[in-house]
Coordinates of C-alpha atoms in Angstrom, one line a residue:
Chain A
M1 CA 73.0 -103.0 70.8
N2 CA 70.2 -100.6 69.8
Q3 CA 71.1 -101.1 66.2
S4 CA 70.4 -104.8 66.5
V5 CA 67.2 -104.4 68.3
A6 CA 66.1 -102.1 65.5
D7 CA 67.1 -104.8 63.1
A8 CA 65.0 -107.4 64.9
V9 CA 62.0 -105.2 64.9
R10 CA 62.3 -104.3 61.2
A11 CA 60.3 -106.6 59.0
E12 CA 62.3 -109.3 57.3
P13 CA 63.2 -108.1 53.9
P14 CA 62.6 -110.4 51.0
A15 CA 65.6 -112.6 50.4
P16 CA 67.5 -111.5 47.3
G17 CA 67.3 -113.8 44.4
T18 CA 64.1 -115.5 45.6
S19 CA 60.7 -113.9 45.6
K20 CA 59.0 -114.2 48.9
S21 CA 57.7 -117.6 47.7
L22 CA 54.5 -119.3 48.5
T23 CA 56.4 -122.3 49.9
A24 CA 57.3 -120.2 52.8
Q25 CA 53.7 -120.1 54.0
R26 CA 53.4 -123.9 53.9
W27 CA 56.1 -124.3 56.5
P28 CA 55.0 -124.4 60.2
S29 CA 55.8 -121.1 61.6
W30 CA 58.3 -122.4 64.1
L31 CA 60.4 -124.2 61.5
P32 CA 63.2 -122.2 60.0
H33 CA 62.4 -121.5 56.3
L34 CA 64.8 -123.6 54.3
R35 CA 65.2 -121.1 51.6
R36 CA 68.5 -120.7 49.8
S37 CA 69.5 -117.8 52.0
G38 CA 68.6 -119.8 55.1
L39 CA 71.0 -122.5 54.0
V40 CA 73.7 -119.9 53.3
A41 CA 73.1 -118.4 56.7
C42 CA 73.5 -121.8 58.3
L43 CA 76.8 -122.4 56.4
F44 CA 78.1 -119.1 57.7
I45 CA 77.0 -119.4 61.3
L46 CA 77.0 -123.1 62.1
P47 CA 80.7 -124.0 62.0
G48 CA 81.9 -121.2 64.3
F49 CA 78.8 -121.5 66.5
L50 CA 79.2 -125.2 66.9
Q51 CA 82.8 -124.7 68.0
Y52 CA 81.6 -122.2 70.5
L53 CA 78.8 -124.5 71.6
V54 CA 81.0 -127.6 72.1
F55 CA 84.0 -126.0 73.8
M56 CA 82.4 -123.2 75.7
F57 CA 78.6 -123.4 76.1
I58 CA 78.2 -127.1 76.8
P59 CA 81.0 -127.2 79.3
L60 CA 79.4 -124.3 81.0
M61 CA 76.1 -126.1 81.2
S62 CA 77.8 -129.2 82.4
T63 CA 79.4 -127.3 85.2
V64 CA 75.9 -126.3 86.3
A65 CA 74.7 -129.9 85.9
L66 CA 77.7 -131.4 87.8
S67 CA 77.1 -129.0 90.7
F68 CA 74.0 -131.0 91.5
T69 CA 76.0 -134.2 91.9
N70 CA 78.4 -135.6 94.5
W71 CA 81.0 -136.6 91.9
T72 CA 84.6 -137.1 93.0
G73 CA 86.0 -136.9 89.6
F74 CA 87.3 -140.5 89.3
S75 CA 84.8 -142.5 87.3
F76 CA 81.4 -141.8 85.7
S77 CA 79.8 -144.8 87.4
D78 CA 79.7 -143.2 90.8
I79 CA 77.9 -140.0 89.9
H80 CA 74.9 -139.6 92.1
I81 CA 72.5 -136.8 91.7
G82 CA 72.7 -135.3 95.2
S83 CA 69.9 -132.7 94.7
L84 CA 70.8 -129.4 96.4
R85 CA 73.1 -130.9 98.9
N86 CA 76.2 -129.1 97.6
Y87 CA 74.4 -125.8 97.8
S88 CA 73.1 -126.3 101.3
A89 CA 76.6 -127.3 102.3
L90 CA 77.9 -123.9 101.1
G91 CA 76.3 -122.1 104.0
H92 CA 78.1 -124.3 106.5
D93 CA 81.5 -123.8 104.9
P94 CA 83.2 -120.8 106.5
V95 CA 85.9 -120.7 103.8
F96 CA 83.2 -120.3 101.1
V97 CA 81.6 -117.5 103.0
Q98 CA 85.0 -115.9 103.4
A99 CA 85.7 -116.4 99.7
L100 CA 82.4 -114.8 98.7
V101 CA 83.1 -111.8 100.9
H102 CA 86.6 -111.5 99.5
T103 CA 85.3 -111.7 95.9
L104 CA 82.8 -108.9 96.6
V105 CA 85.4 -106.8 98.3
F106 CA 87.8 -107.4 95.4
V107 CA 85.2 -106.5 92.9
V108 CA 83.9 -103.4 94.6
A109 CA 87.4 -102.1 95.5
G110 CA 89.1 -103.1 92.3
S111 CA 86.4 -101.7 90.1
A112 CA 86.2 -98.4 92.0
V113 CA 89.9 -97.8 92.1
E114 CA 90.4 -98.9 88.5
T115 CA 87.6 -96.8 87.1
L116 CA 88.6 -93.6 89.0
L117 CA 92.3 -94.0 88.2
A118 CA 91.5 -94.6 84.5
L119 CA 89.1 -91.6 84.5
G120 CA 91.6 -89.3 86.1
L121 CA 94.5 -90.2 83.9
A122 CA 92.3 -90.0 80.8
L123 CA 91.4 -86.5 81.7
V124 CA 95.0 -85.6 82.1
L125 CA 96.3 -87.4 79.0
F126 CA 93.5 -86.4 76.7
G127 CA 94.6 -82.9 76.2
N128 CA 97.7 -81.8 74.3
L129 CA 100.0 -82.3 77.2
P130 CA 103.5 -82.9 75.8
L131 CA 104.5 -86.6 75.9
A132 CA 100.8 -87.6 76.5
K133 CA 101.1 -90.4 73.8
V134 CA 104.2 -91.8 75.4
F135 CA 102.5 -92.0 78.8
R136 CA 99.4 -93.6 77.2
T137 CA 101.5 -96.3 75.6
I138 CA 103.4 -97.0 78.8
F139 CA 100.2 -97.2 80.9
V140 CA 98.6 -99.7 78.5
M141 CA 101.7 -101.9 78.4
P142 CA 101.0 -104.1 81.5
A143 CA 97.7 -105.2 80.0
V144 CA 99.4 -107.2 77.4
L145 CA 101.5 -109.2 79.9
S146 CA 100.4 -112.5 81.2
P147 CA 98.8 -112.4 84.6
V148 CA 101.2 -115.2 85.6
V149 CA 104.2 -113.2 84.7
I150 CA 102.8 -110.2 86.5
G151 CA 102.0 -112.3 89.6
L152 CA 105.5 -113.7 89.6
I153 CA 107.2 -110.3 89.1
F154 CA 105.3 -108.9 92.1
L155 CA 106.1 -112.0 94.1
F156 CA 109.7 -111.1 93.7
V157 CA 109.2 -107.4 94.2
L158 CA 107.3 -108.0 97.5
D159 CA 109.5 -110.8 98.8
P160 CA 110.8 -109.7 102.2
T161 CA 114.4 -111.0 101.6
L162 CA 114.9 -110.8 97.8
G163 CA 112.5 -108.1 96.9
I164 CA 112.9 -104.4 96.2
I165 CA 110.0 -103.0 98.1
N166 CA 111.5 -103.2 101.6
P167 CA 114.9 -101.8 100.6
L168 CA 113.1 -99.0 98.7
L169 CA 111.1 -98.1 101.7
R170 CA 114.2 -98.1 103.9
D171 CA 115.9 -95.8 101.4
L172 CA 113.0 -93.4 101.4
G173 CA 113.1 -93.2 105.2
L174 CA 109.9 -95.1 105.7
K175 CA 111.5 -98.1 107.4
S176 CA 108.6 -98.5 109.7
L177 CA 106.4 -99.5 106.8
A178 CA 108.7 -102.2 105.6
G179 CA 107.8 -105.7 106.6
V180 CA 106.2 -108.8 105.3
W181 CA 103.6 -108.3 102.6
L182 CA 101.9 -111.2 101.1
S183 CA 102.1 -113.4 104.2
D184 CA 100.4 -110.7 106.2
P185 CA 96.6 -111.6 106.1
H186 CA 95.6 -108.0 106.4
K187 CA 97.8 -106.7 103.5
A188 CA 97.5 -109.6 101.1
L189 CA 94.1 -108.9 99.7
P190 CA 94.6 -105.2 99.2
I191 CA 97.9 -106.0 97.4
L192 CA 96.1 -108.4 95.0
V193 CA 93.6 -105.7 94.3
L194 CA 96.3 -103.2 93.5
V195 CA 98.1 -105.7 91.3
Q196 CA 94.9 -106.2 89.4
V197 CA 94.5 -102.4 89.1
W198 CA 98.2 -102.1 88.0
S199 CA 97.7 -104.6 85.2
T200 CA 94.6 -103.3 83.5
F201 CA 93.8 -99.7 84.3
G202 CA 95.5 -98.6 81.1
L203 CA 93.0 -100.3 78.9
Y204 CA 90.1 -98.5 80.6
M205 CA 92.0 -95.2 80.4
L206 CA 92.2 -95.7 76.7
L207 CA 88.4 -96.3 76.5
F208 CA 87.8 -93.0 78.3
I209 CA 90.2 -91.2 76.0
A210 CA 88.4 -92.7 73.0
R211 CA 85.1 -91.4 74.3
L212 CA 86.5 -87.9 74.9
G213 CA 87.8 -88.0 71.3
M214 CA 84.3 -88.6 70.1
I215 CA 82.9 -85.4 71.5
P216 CA 82.0 -83.4 68.4
E217 CA 84.2 -80.4 67.7
D218 CA 81.3 -77.9 67.7
Q219 CA 80.6 -78.7 71.3
W220 CA 84.2 -77.7 72.3
D221 CA 83.8 -74.7 70.0
S222 CA 80.6 -73.5 71.5
A223 CA 81.9 -74.0 75.0
A224 CA 84.9 -71.9 74.0
V225 CA 82.9 -69.2 72.3
D226 CA 80.5 -69.0 75.2
G227 CA 83.5 -68.4 77.5
A228 CA 82.8 -71.4 79.6
S229 CA 85.1 -71.9 82.6
R230 CA 87.0 -75.1 83.1
T231 CA 84.4 -76.4 85.5
Q232 CA 81.6 -75.4 83.2
T233 CA 83.2 -77.1 80.3
F234 CA 83.6 -80.2 82.5
R235 CA 80.1 -80.1 83.7
W236 CA 78.3 -79.6 80.4
V237 CA 80.7 -81.1 77.8
I238 CA 83.0 -83.7 79.3
F239 CA 80.9 -85.1 82.1
P240 CA 77.9 -86.2 80.0
A241 CA 80.1 -87.9 77.5
L242 CA 82.1 -89.7 80.1
R243 CA 79.1 -90.9 82.0
S244 CA 78.0 -93.5 79.5
M245 CA 81.6 -94.7 79.0
A246 CA 82.0 -94.9 82.8
A247 CA 79.1 -97.3 82.9
V248 CA 80.7 -99.5 80.3
V249 CA 84.0 -99.4 82.1
V250 CA 82.5 -100.2 85.5
L251 CA 80.8 -103.3 83.9
L252 CA 84.1 -104.4 82.3
T253 CA 86.1 -104.0 85.5
L254 CA 83.4 -105.8 87.5
I255 CA 83.7 -108.8 85.2
D256 CA 87.5 -108.6 85.2
C257 CA 87.7 -108.6 88.9
L258 CA 85.1 -111.4 89.3
K259 CA 87.1 -113.6 87.0
V260 CA 90.4 -113.0 88.8
F261 CA 92.2 -116.3 89.3
N262 CA 95.7 -116.3 87.8
T263 CA 97.4 -113.6 89.9
V264 CA 95.8 -115.0 93.1
F265 CA 96.7 -118.5 92.2
V266 CA 100.3 -117.6 91.5
M267 CA 100.9 -115.2 94.3
T268 CA 99.1 -116.5 97.4
Q269 CA 97.0 -119.6 96.3
G270 CA 94.3 -118.2 98.5
G271 CA 96.5 -118.0 101.6
P272 CA 97.7 -117.1 104.1
N273 CA 95.1 -119.1 105.9
H274 CA 92.4 -118.3 103.2
A275 CA 92.9 -114.6 103.7
T276 CA 92.9 -114.1 99.9
E277 CA 90.6 -117.0 99.0
V278 CA 88.2 -115.9 96.2
L279 CA 85.4 -117.9 94.6
S280 CA 87.5 -119.0 91.6
T281 CA 90.4 -120.3 93.7
W282 CA 88.1 -122.0 96.2
A283 CA 86.3 -123.8 93.3
Y284 CA 89.7 -124.8 91.9
T285 CA 90.9 -126.1 95.2
N286 CA 87.8 -128.2 95.8
V287 CA 87.8 -129.7 92.3
F288 CA 91.5 -130.4 91.8
A289 CA 93.0 -130.7 95.3
N290 CA 90.1 -132.1 97.3
N291 CA 88.5 -134.1 94.5
E292 CA 85.1 -132.6 95.4
V293 CA 84.0 -131.9 91.8
G294 CA 80.3 -131.5 92.6
Y295 CA 81.0 -129.1 95.5
G296 CA 83.7 -127.2 93.6
D297 CA 81.3 -126.8 90.7
A298 CA 78.6 -125.5 93.1
V299 CA 81.1 -122.8 94.1
A300 CA 81.8 -122.0 90.4
V301 CA 78.1 -121.8 89.8
V302 CA 77.8 -119.3 92.6
L303 CA 80.6 -117.3 90.9
L304 CA 78.7 -117.4 87.6
G305 CA 75.5 -116.4 89.4
V306 CA 77.2 -113.4 91.0
A307 CA 78.5 -112.4 87.6
L308 CA 75.1 -112.6 86.0
L309 CA 73.6 -110.8 89.0
F310 CA 76.0 -107.9 88.5
I311 CA 75.3 -107.8 84.7
F312 CA 71.5 -107.8 85.2
A313 CA 71.7 -105.2 87.9
W314 CA 73.9 -103.1 85.5
A315 CA 71.5 -103.6 82.6
F316 CA 68.5 -102.7 84.8
W317 CA 70.2 -99.6 86.0
M318 CA 71.2 -98.6 82.5
R319 CA 67.6 -99.0 81.3
R320 CA 66.4 -96.8 84.1
E321 CA 68.9 -94.2 83.4
A322 CA 68.0 -94.2 79.7
A323 CA 64.3 -93.9 80.6
R324 CA 65.1 -91.0 82.9
N325 CA 67.1 -89.1 80.3
R326 CA 64.5 -89.5 77.6
Chain B
M1 CA 90.7 -73.0 61.2
K2 CA 92.5 -73.7 64.4
V3 CA 90.3 -75.2 67.0
P4 CA 90.6 -73.5 70.3
N5 CA 91.4 -75.8 73.2
P6 CA 88.4 -75.6 75.5
L7 CA 90.5 -76.4 78.5
K8 CA 92.2 -73.1 78.0
P9 CA 89.2 -70.9 77.2
N10 CA 90.8 -67.5 76.9
R11 CA 94.1 -65.7 76.5
S12 CA 94.5 -64.4 80.1
R13 CA 94.3 -67.9 81.5
R14 CA 96.7 -69.4 79.0
R15 CA 100.0 -68.6 80.8
R16 CA 98.8 -69.7 84.1
S17 CA 97.4 -73.0 82.8
K18 CA 100.6 -73.7 80.9
L19 CA 102.4 -73.5 84.2
R20 CA 99.8 -75.6 85.8
R21 CA 100.1 -78.3 83.3
F22 CA 103.6 -79.1 84.6
L23 CA 102.1 -80.0 87.9
W24 CA 100.7 -83.1 86.2
Y25 CA 104.1 -84.5 85.5
P26 CA 105.1 -85.6 89.0
P27 CA 102.1 -87.8 89.5
L28 CA 102.4 -89.1 85.9
L29 CA 106.0 -89.9 86.5
V30 CA 105.2 -91.8 89.7
V31 CA 102.6 -93.9 87.9
T32 CA 105.1 -94.5 85.1
A33 CA 107.8 -95.6 87.6
T34 CA 105.5 -98.0 89.3
I35 CA 104.7 -99.6 85.9
V36 CA 108.1 -99.5 84.3
Y37 CA 110.5 -100.1 87.2
P38 CA 109.3 -103.7 88.2
V39 CA 109.5 -104.7 84.5
L40 CA 112.9 -103.1 84.0
W41 CA 114.2 -104.6 87.3
M42 CA 113.1 -108.0 86.1
I43 CA 114.9 -107.5 82.7
Y44 CA 118.2 -106.2 84.1
S45 CA 118.3 -108.7 87.0
S46 CA 118.1 -111.5 84.5
F47 CA 121.5 -110.4 83.2
K48 CA 123.1 -110.6 86.7
P49 CA 124.5 -113.7 88.4
Q50 CA 122.5 -114.9 91.4
I51 CA 125.0 -113.7 93.9
A52 CA 124.9 -110.2 92.5
I53 CA 121.1 -110.1 92.8
F54 CA 121.4 -111.1 96.4
D55 CA 124.2 -108.6 97.1
S56 CA 122.5 -105.5 95.8
V57 CA 119.0 -105.8 94.4
F58 CA 118.9 -102.4 92.7
S59 CA 122.2 -102.2 91.0
L60 CA 122.5 -102.5 87.2
P61 CA 124.5 -105.4 85.9
T62 CA 128.2 -104.4 85.8
K63 CA 129.0 -106.7 82.9
F64 CA 126.9 -108.8 80.6
Y65 CA 126.1 -112.2 82.1
G66 CA 124.2 -114.7 80.0
G67 CA 124.4 -117.6 82.4
N68 CA 120.8 -117.4 83.4
Y69 CA 119.7 -117.8 79.8
S70 CA 122.0 -120.6 79.1
I71 CA 120.4 -122.5 82.0
L72 CA 117.0 -122.1 80.3
F73 CA 118.1 -122.9 76.8
G74 CA 120.7 -125.5 77.8
T75 CA 120.3 -129.3 77.7
E76 CA 118.3 -129.2 81.0
G77 CA 116.1 -126.3 80.1
E78 CA 113.0 -126.7 78.0
M79 CA 112.3 -123.1 77.3
L80 CA 112.8 -123.5 73.6
R81 CA 110.2 -126.3 73.6
W82 CA 107.8 -124.1 75.5
I83 CA 108.2 -121.3 73.1
E84 CA 107.6 -123.6 70.2
N85 CA 104.4 -124.9 71.8
S86 CA 103.2 -121.5 72.7
S87 CA 103.9 -120.1 69.2
L88 CA 102.1 -123.0 67.5
I89 CA 99.1 -122.8 69.8
S90 CA 98.8 -119.0 69.6
F91 CA 99.1 -118.8 65.9
L92 CA 96.6 -121.5 65.1
S93 CA 94.2 -120.4 67.8
A94 CA 94.3 -116.8 66.7
T95 CA 93.6 -117.9 63.2
G96 CA 90.8 -120.1 64.3
I97 CA 89.2 -117.4 66.5
V98 CA 89.3 -115.0 63.6
L99 CA 87.7 -117.5 61.2
C100 CA 85.0 -118.5 63.6
A101 CA 84.3 -115.0 64.6
C102 CA 84.2 -113.6 61.1
T103 CA 81.8 -116.1 59.7
V104 CA 79.5 -116.1 62.7
A105 CA 79.5 -112.3 62.8
Y106 CA 78.8 -112.0 59.1
G107 CA 75.9 -114.4 59.4
L108 CA 74.5 -112.5 62.3
A109 CA 74.8 -109.2 60.6
T110 CA 73.6 -110.2 57.2
F111 CA 70.7 -112.6 57.6
D112 CA 67.4 -112.3 59.4
F113 CA 66.0 -115.3 61.1
R114 CA 64.0 -116.3 64.1
G115 CA 66.0 -116.4 67.3
K116 CA 68.8 -114.3 66.0
Q117 CA 68.9 -112.2 69.1
L118 CA 68.9 -115.2 71.3
L119 CA 71.8 -116.7 69.3
F120 CA 73.7 -113.5 69.7
F121 CA 73.1 -113.4 73.4
V122 CA 74.2 -117.0 73.8
C123 CA 77.4 -116.1 71.9
L124 CA 78.0 -113.2 74.2
L125 CA 77.7 -115.3 77.3
G126 CA 81.3 -116.4 76.8
L127 CA 82.4 -112.8 77.6
M128 CA 81.3 -113.1 81.2
V129 CA 82.3 -116.6 82.0
P130 CA 85.3 -117.1 84.2
E131 CA 87.6 -119.8 82.7
T132 CA 87.7 -121.7 86.0
T133 CA 84.0 -122.5 85.7
V134 CA 84.2 -124.2 82.3
V135 CA 87.6 -125.9 82.6
I136 CA 86.5 -129.0 84.4
P137 CA 83.9 -130.3 82.0
G138 CA 86.2 -129.1 79.3
F139 CA 88.9 -131.4 80.6
L140 CA 86.5 -134.3 80.6
L141 CA 85.7 -133.6 76.9
I142 CA 89.4 -133.3 76.1
S143 CA 90.2 -136.5 77.8
Q144 CA 87.4 -138.3 76.0
L145 CA 88.9 -137.1 72.8
H146 CA 92.3 -138.4 73.9
L147 CA 93.9 -134.9 73.4
V148 CA 95.4 -134.4 76.9
N149 CA 99.0 -133.1 76.6
T150 CA 98.6 -132.2 72.9
P151 CA 98.5 -128.7 71.5
W152 CA 95.2 -129.6 69.8
A153 CA 93.4 -129.7 73.2
L154 CA 94.2 -126.0 73.6
I155 CA 93.7 -125.0 70.0
L156 CA 90.2 -126.5 69.8
T157 CA 89.2 -125.0 73.1
Y158 CA 90.5 -121.5 72.3
C159 CA 88.7 -121.5 68.9
G160 CA 85.5 -121.7 70.9
W161 CA 86.3 -118.5 72.8
S162 CA 85.2 -116.3 69.9
S163 CA 82.7 -114.2 71.8
F164 CA 84.8 -111.1 71.8
G165 CA 85.5 -111.4 68.1
I166 CA 81.9 -112.0 67.3
L167 CA 80.9 -108.9 69.2
I168 CA 83.5 -106.6 67.6
L169 CA 83.0 -108.0 64.0
R170 CA 79.3 -108.1 64.1
N171 CA 79.2 -104.5 65.2
F172 CA 81.6 -103.7 62.3
F173 CA 79.6 -105.6 59.7
E174 CA 76.3 -104.0 60.9
S175 CA 77.9 -100.6 60.5
T176 CA 78.4 -101.2 56.8
P177 CA 75.3 -100.5 54.6
K178 CA 73.2 -103.6 54.1
E179 CA 72.3 -102.5 50.6
M180 CA 75.9 -102.9 49.6
R181 CA 75.9 -106.6 50.5
E182 CA 72.5 -107.1 48.9
A183 CA 73.4 -105.3 45.7
A184 CA 76.4 -107.5 45.3
V185 CA 74.4 -110.6 45.9
V186 CA 71.7 -109.6 43.5
D187 CA 74.5 -109.0 40.9
G188 CA 75.1 -112.7 41.2
A189 CA 78.2 -112.5 43.4
G190 CA 77.0 -114.9 46.1
H191 CA 77.4 -114.4 49.8
W192 CA 80.8 -116.1 49.9
K193 CA 82.2 -113.9 47.3
V194 CA 80.8 -110.8 49.0
F195 CA 82.2 -112.0 52.3
T196 CA 85.7 -112.7 51.1
R197 CA 86.1 -110.0 48.4
I198 CA 84.3 -107.1 49.9
M199 CA 83.5 -107.4 53.6
L200 CA 86.7 -109.0 54.9
P201 CA 89.0 -106.4 53.2
L202 CA 86.7 -103.7 54.5
A203 CA 86.9 -105.2 58.0
R204 CA 90.7 -105.4 58.0
P205 CA 91.2 -103.1 61.0
A206 CA 88.6 -105.0 63.1
V207 CA 89.9 -108.3 62.0
S208 CA 93.5 -107.4 63.0
T209 CA 92.2 -106.2 66.3
V210 CA 90.5 -109.5 66.9
A211 CA 93.6 -111.4 65.8
I212 CA 96.0 -109.4 68.0
F213 CA 93.8 -109.7 71.1
G214 CA 93.2 -113.4 70.4
F215 CA 96.9 -114.0 70.0
L216 CA 97.8 -112.2 73.2
W217 CA 95.0 -113.8 75.2
V218 CA 96.0 -117.3 74.1
W219 CA 99.7 -116.7 74.6
N220 CA 99.1 -115.4 78.1
D221 CA 96.5 -117.9 79.2
F222 CA 97.3 -120.0 82.2
V223 CA 94.2 -121.9 83.4
Y224 CA 93.7 -124.2 80.4
P225 CA 97.3 -125.2 80.0
L226 CA 97.4 -125.8 83.8
I227 CA 94.6 -128.4 83.5
Y228 CA 95.1 -129.8 80.0
L229 CA 98.9 -130.2 80.0
T230 CA 100.7 -132.5 82.5
Q231 CA 104.0 -133.2 80.7
D232 CA 106.9 -130.8 80.9
S233 CA 107.5 -131.1 77.2
S234 CA 104.0 -130.0 76.2
Y235 CA 103.9 -126.9 78.5
T236 CA 103.2 -123.4 77.2
V237 CA 105.5 -120.5 78.2
P238 CA 103.4 -119.1 81.1
L239 CA 102.7 -122.6 82.5
G240 CA 106.4 -123.5 82.2
V241 CA 107.5 -120.3 83.9
A242 CA 105.0 -120.8 86.8
Q243 CA 106.1 -124.4 87.2
Y244 CA 109.7 -123.4 87.0
Y245 CA 109.1 -121.1 89.8
S246 CA 107.6 -123.7 92.1
R247 CA 110.3 -126.2 91.2
A248 CA 113.5 -124.1 91.3
G249 CA 112.4 -121.4 93.7
I250 CA 115.9 -120.5 94.7
D251 CA 117.5 -119.8 91.4
V252 CA 116.4 -116.1 91.2
G253 CA 118.6 -115.2 88.1
A254 CA 117.1 -118.0 86.0
Q255 CA 113.7 -117.1 87.2
M256 CA 114.1 -113.5 86.1
A257 CA 115.4 -114.7 82.7
A258 CA 112.4 -117.0 82.3
L259 CA 110.0 -114.2 83.2
T260 CA 111.8 -111.9 80.8
I261 CA 111.3 -114.3 78.0
A262 CA 107.7 -114.9 78.9
A263 CA 107.1 -111.2 78.9
S264 CA 109.1 -110.3 75.8
V265 CA 106.8 -111.9 73.2
P266 CA 103.6 -110.0 74.2
L267 CA 105.5 -106.8 74.7
A268 CA 107.1 -107.2 71.2
V269 CA 103.6 -107.9 69.7
F270 CA 102.2 -104.9 71.5
L271 CA 105.0 -102.5 70.4
V272 CA 104.9 -103.7 66.8
F273 CA 101.1 -103.6 66.5
Q274 CA 100.7 -100.7 68.9
R275 CA 98.6 -98.6 66.6
S276 CA 96.1 -101.2 65.5
F277 CA 96.0 -102.5 69.1
I278 CA 95.0 -99.1 70.5
R279 CA 92.8 -98.1 67.6
G280 CA 91.0 -101.4 67.7
L281 CA 90.4 -101.2 71.4
M282 CA 89.1 -97.7 71.1
S283 CA 86.8 -98.2 68.1
G284 CA 85.5 -101.6 69.4
A285 CA 84.6 -100.3 72.8
V286 CA 82.9 -97.1 71.6
K287 CA 80.7 -99.1 69.3
A288 CA 79.8 -101.8 71.8

C-alpha cells in the first residue's frame, strides 16, 4: 500500500513516445488527457473493470438502494421508496438484534481463536521440527474444501444417532458429555465457530510462517551471538515481526467470520429457534423465504456497515500504531 | 556457513531442547486427528453399505462396496452432470478472473492517471463484500439477461470477482522496475507486447496463484448457484450435494459418496499444485 501512495505522490512522468505536449494544457484539468497512453490505459483497465462494475459493484449499490424500499420481489411496478422504514423496523425485530449479537460474538470469538491457534502452530512448525512440512500441508487442507462439504461432514459427525462424536466420547469414558449438539441452542453457535476455525486456521498459520521466514538471517545470527535466551529471542526478534502479520491476520479473520453463511446455512439454517441466526442468514431468510426484499437488504446493508466499521477501525488503529512506532 | 538455530542458542541447552521438541508431537497429532479423521471417515464410509454404517460407525469397510457410487452415477443420479457443469464453470471463470485481473492490474501498475487510487480502492471493495449482500440484485440482472439456469450466469458473475487477483497482481507488477516496462515501450514494443511477452511470463507464479485460488473458490461456491440455478440438471457439485442431502436425508452411504466426490476435486487440485498454492499464499500476503 505504501508503495502505491508513493506512486501517487510522485509527479506524473512524461508518457513515453509523446513529449509532454502542449495539447495537454488545453484540456480542462478534470478531463482525462486523451493522449495515446491514456487510451492504452483505458484499453487495459476498462474491460476487466466494467466486468467488476456490472457484476459486483452495481449489485452492491443496488442492495443499498433496495434497502430503502418496501419491495417484495415480485414486480418492479410495486416498488415504493419507503424512506428509512426498514431501518427503523430493525430495532423492533428481536431476531435481528439476536442475529447482530451472534454475528459479533462469532466474529470476536472466531477471530481470536483462529489467530491464536494459527500463531501457536506457526511458532511450533516454523523451526526444523521433523515432519513440520507434513503437518503444515495437512493443516492447510481443510481450507480448500467447500464450506458446504465441511458443513455436511460435521452434520454427520455431530449427528446424535449416526455420528461419531457421541460413540467417541463414550469410548473415551466421557459419556456424560455426549448428547445432542446442533439442536442444543447453547452449543450450536460455539460449534459453528469451531467449524469455521477448523476450516481456515491453516491458511493463517501459513501467513505467520511466511512472515517468520522473512526475518533476515543476521537478526537470528546476532541473537545467537549475543547469547539471547529463548524468551529474549522471542521478545526482540520474533514478536516484532509477528505483530504486523498478526494485524493482517486479524483483519482477514474478521472479514471471513463476518461473511460466514454457507456452513450456518447448511448446518443449522439459523436454528434451533434462531440460536445461530447471523446477519447473512437473516438477510437471506427475509429476502428469499419471507419475500421482504427491502427489509432483507436493510439487514444486508447493516452487515456491510459492520464490515466497513471493522475495516475502518482496523485502518485507524494501524495508522496510530505506525505513528507511535515512528 | 551453517546458520545456528536461534531457538537453540547454545550447546548446553541443545540436548534438553531436543527432548522438549518431542513434547510438541502429542498436541500436533491431536490437531491432525481432528482434521484428518472426519475426512477419512467420510471417505471410507462411502465404501460401506448403509447397514454397515449404522451397525458400526467407526469400522473400516470389510470389503469394497461401490453401491453408493453407482447410485450417484446411475440412471437416477445426476452427479456426472453436476461434475460437468462445475468443471466448465470453474475453468472458464478461473480463466476470466485471470484475464480481468491481469489487465486491470497491469493498467493500475503501469499508468498514472487521476483517480487511480480511488479506482484501486473501488476494486478492493469486492474483497470485503459478503456474497449474500450482492446476490439479490445480481439475480435481477441475471434474470433480465435471461441467463437463469445457464452456466453463463455464474461465469459472468465470477469474472467480476477479480478483486483478489487485482490486489495480488498489481502488487507483483509494481514490484518490477518501471524502467523495464518503459524501456521496452520506448524501443517500440508497445504496451500489449510488453504485457504479453515480458510481464506475464515474469508474473507466472502470481498468475498461477490467482488461477488456483479462483478455480477453488468458484468450484466451492454455494451462494450464487443456490440462487441462480433452479433446475437439477444445471446444478454445480456443492449445490447438488447440498440438495441431495435435503432430499435423500436417509441414504447415508450415498451421501458420503457424494461428499467424497465433492471434496476430491479441490483436494486433488491442492495436492497437485500444493507448492504454488502455498508459495503464492505466502508471497501474496506478505506483500499485501
